[in-house]
Structure formats: C-alpha cells, structure tokens
C-alpha cells in the first residue's frame, strides 16, 4: 500500500536555498530573509514568493540612513505584525572566510515596512526602551494581540548563546518597551531550535534541543550532553503561567511525535501542525535522522456549526447541508420529531426561508443532486495537491429547494411573504453532549480517536483500503423508541441521524436505542462498539415536522450544537420541484429556463416564477418578499430590466438575486426550487 505524495508546485523566478532563515506569510505572499546558503555562506538577502502565481523575486529594500543593511545572519527571528516585519538577533560570522567561522551572537532589532500586496519600503531601527534580551540565535518569537485591549506584544523565548536559554522577554509594540515578565508554573527546559505558536491566549512550545538531565533531574552544568525533545508546553499569556502538556519522553509512542529540533509548526484555526525536523538523540550533528512525518493536535473543541439548511424535501426524506468548518473530523447530526401532520386533503404548507447551497454551477451547467456520505469515512489526512480551474466568467447560479410544499392557491397573485418563525424555527441552545452519550462505531480505533482527547495525530495519508467503511454511526441520547413526539417530561428528546464526514446528508431515517431502563442506558459506553444490531431505524413520515441540530467533532471532542432548524416533509400527491435551472444574462434582460419535476404526480397545470424584491413593509423586515414574474405552461420565462431594478440582493452568503419556481398539478402547488443568481463583485 502506497501513500499519496504531495506534488510540489512549479515555481518560477530565482531564489537561494537557505537554512535557518526567517520566514513570514502575509496573505498570498511569503517573505524570506537571511539564513545560510551554499558553501556555508551567511546571507542577508530578502526574497518574496507570490503564492498565487508561484513566482519568486528578490527584493531590494531601502537601506538604513547610514547606508547599511542588517548584517548576514542565521537563526534569527522574523515576525509579522500589520505591515511591519520585526527582525531580532541571530548568529553572524565575524570571519570573512566561510571555512573559518567566528560566531557572534546578535541582539539587534530592525523593522521592515511592507508595501501592500507586493514589495517592501525599507529597513529602520526602532527606538526602544528598557533592557533588551541578551544576544542569541535559534530562539522563538511570536506576536500576541489581546482582543479586548488591542495591544500587541512580541514574545521571545529561549535560544542559544553559548548555552541554551529558557528566559522570556516581552516587547510592547505600541511603546517599544522591552521587559522580562515574571511567569509562574512549570518552566520548560532551556532549549533552542524549538517552535512557538499562538492559539488563542496561549503560546505553545514544542520540541527543540535541550540539555540532558543529570541524576538529580537538573540540567547538566556542563552543556556537553544534549538531546532533542518532544515535550509540549504552553504559556497562558494573560495569567503568565506555564503548564506542561507532555514532559520529555524518549519512548516510541504512536500517538505523539518523536523528539525533534529544527522542525516547523503552523496553526490552522485551533489546530497545530508539526512537520519534519531532525532527531539528534544520541547522534552527532552529521548523523542526525531527518523526520518526514506530519502531525497535528486539536487544542480546543470545534465551535458550533452553522444552521442545518434544507436542499430538498420529499414525502419521506430530507436532503440537508451545512457550512463546512476547517479542521474537523466529522459532524454529528441529530433530529427531534414532532407529531406527524395530517396527510388528508388540505393546502400544502408554505415555503420556509432557507439558505442556498454553497456549491455553484455555471449558467450552462445542469443542477444535479449532491452526493452525500452516509456515515463517517476515516478521512485522508494528506491529500494529493490539486489546482482549481480558473473561475468562469459566465453567470453562475446557486440552487436550493425550499421546504415542503409550495405556494398556496390562495396566495396573492402578485406577492407573498415568508412564513413566520413557527414554519422555520431557529432558536439558541446551550446543550452539549453529556458523559453518558457514546459514539457507536464499527471501527473501534476510529471510535477511540473521536472520543480521544487532546493527543497528537499522525497526518500521514491513508490509502483507500485502509479507510473505514462503516455506513452509519450513532450516539445514544437516552431517546425512547415508539414516541410520536420528541418531548418527554418537559425535555426535548434528540435522536441520531449519524456522523458524517462531508457537509451534506440525505436523511431518510434516524436511530433509536432498544427498549431499556435508565440504568442500562447509562452503561451504553460499555457495549461492544462493533455490534450495530442493537440500534433500530425509524423512517421519516410524510407531512411531519422535524427539528435538526448539528455538532462538529475533532480530536479534542464533540463541540457545542448549532442553532435549531425545523423542516417538514412533503404531503403526498403534490408535484415535485422543477429542476435543472439555467440562468442566462443578455444586455437588457435575464432568461430563466428549467425542466419539469421528476415526480409530477399527475398533469402539470402551470408553473409560477417569483422574484425577491426590496420592500419597506414592517411585516417583511426579517423575511423575503416575492413578486410573481411569470405564470404559465412554458418551462422558461424572461425577467426584464425594470423588474430586476427592484430586486433584493441577498447577502446572507455571497451576494445574489433570489428566484423561486414551482409547479402546480390538480392538487395544488408543490415545493419550489430557490435559485440564487450570484452577482459578480463590482
């Protein structure tokens, strides 16, 4: 079994390969300064990579008033804040002969002003106050900004200056004042070539070179013995207290990165990624082993996801979607049924306000169904790199099927408004999973990962034969089978639809636990997780209302639930929604076409098309108001420029003009398809 490899991009321009350089990312560009290049030469060149074009170029910043530039160096720190980069310290070579190294540790401090988008202005030396840090190289530097105060500070930790350091320094960027803040707790060992990253109000320290401990568990007084470490600590930058998350360990653990130094670490949201480095344990410099592994750790539970949105409702199913969250393993979808509605004769329920699909199609594309994952598939951590095709200049549409039934026969011939909150209820909740709720999985290893705490995870690619193939998972929520309503003893009962890797699902049923007393339910976590036969399926019923909520899952656990959405299955006998909508723009109008419903349930008598318009009516402030722009048997219509002039531009996601189209048979109007015609940015 072979793992997928990362394909490097084809880069243009010239740059020099350097080690121990400084690097910052400023939007789509990367700036690299200094480091050691070929033939052991120290350099002070500044390069820029435009990642959107994969183009390197060498920059020539203005020199200091004295005419000089920062001297060539390696092991320095290079930190970005706003439109400024801050350069501190490093190691210089006093000898003009590269083969005769005379090291000089630095503690000089420079500011580099950037131009917006590309290029730089020049170097300056800020006037600082206080006592600066002592000279050093291979230290770490991070910038932390308090959200409530807006003050930004530069923190420097550790490094090398003849011996390894464990001191902490702070620079108030607003006043340019250096200080050495007092901190408490379990200080990390002195170290160099480690990494430091800011997540929230914490500075996380991982790895690096540390002195070997003596028999009395104190660092050796003579630094002739040192090793790499895989210890992991953080400093709370508000309380200034250190906390050790993992002490140094030389044992080989499958759930933790091995000891290393000179690695790199980046953050994506609340997730920290560790890549590569060198393992120098019990080895001389020229015999180190280069690590080629990628790890990540989730430092917090994920935030609540967006509302569950309806794509399509049928008599016995919902196609739902939600906005994706970065760095999550899966999504737990739950529902709570209400009493089934009457399926007798009557008018179909009104449309519900829904968000549109996030996926788009071109004006010449046909709208097809989304493919959802029924159950959780073990995700591939490391995907083969790909390049998106350029954005199409054509008009794009975004399609959504509103809930349940369409426009009532008794609606105004010119306008109708959205239903009240009772038709599409959204409420705040503060519930989260309890300790009694257990993830049921056909793969115990994956189940352990989802319940696991805050350990590192290997991000190595997983081949297709290693992926989990379970089709449905469930979390027990003390729900009792056979209930027609999900409210019991004043508390709403929630049932599991499943855990999904993708951001959409087709819901045809939910899961119930077998009849059991409370004591046996409390022991649900002790059952064989591979035994899925204990769970019962309950199919959705026509004309019934269901509430949905969603929680995201990462390596730290299950996050809080989203707000609640409410949808209703269709009543039998009404036609389905039109499909395959196309929007074509001409000089003075817009042409809309569609195809007949795949399930007309009788003869189609007419179609109606509506346009969301601007309105000042008080009753329409929190809901869309529509005007009928077409009624007839043709499967196309034209929207004039004068009609578009009154259109409401929906900015709930990307700016769009909203249309709705529904079909009518002998029983009445069925569900409408909602079309979001995306507007290009001016």
Short mmCIF file of C-alpha atoms in Angstrom, two decimals, residues 25 45 59 63 130 147 162-163 179 238 249 334 371 475 507 585 588 665:
data_model
loop_
_atom_site.label_atom_id
_atom_site.label_comp_id
_atom_site.label_asym_id
_atom_site.label_seq_id
_atom_site.Cartn_x
_atom_site.Cartn_y
_atom_site.Cartn_z
CA UNK A 25 3.37 34.76 5.44
CA UNK A 45 19.04 38.65 1.03
CA UNK A 59 13.54 42.47 -3.16
CA UNK A 63 18.91 50.78 3.43
CA UNK A 130 14.10 49.15 28.65
CA UNK A 147 -8.74 41.06 21.62
CA UNK A 162 26.96 29.52 24.15
CA UNK A 163 24.43 27.61 26.22
CA UNK A 179 10.77 43.88 29.72
CA UNK A 238 -2.97 36.53 30.30
CA UNK A 249 9.79 11.21 26.53
CA UNK A 334 -29.45 14.80 15.27
CA UNK A 371 -23.64 13.17 -3.26
CA UNK A 475 -24.59 8.44 19.71
CA UNK A 507 -31.92 11.84 5.77
CA UNK A 585 -27.97 37.09 -18.97
CA UNK A 588 -31.35 44.10 -21.22
CA UNK A 665 -50.94 19.89 -10.56
#
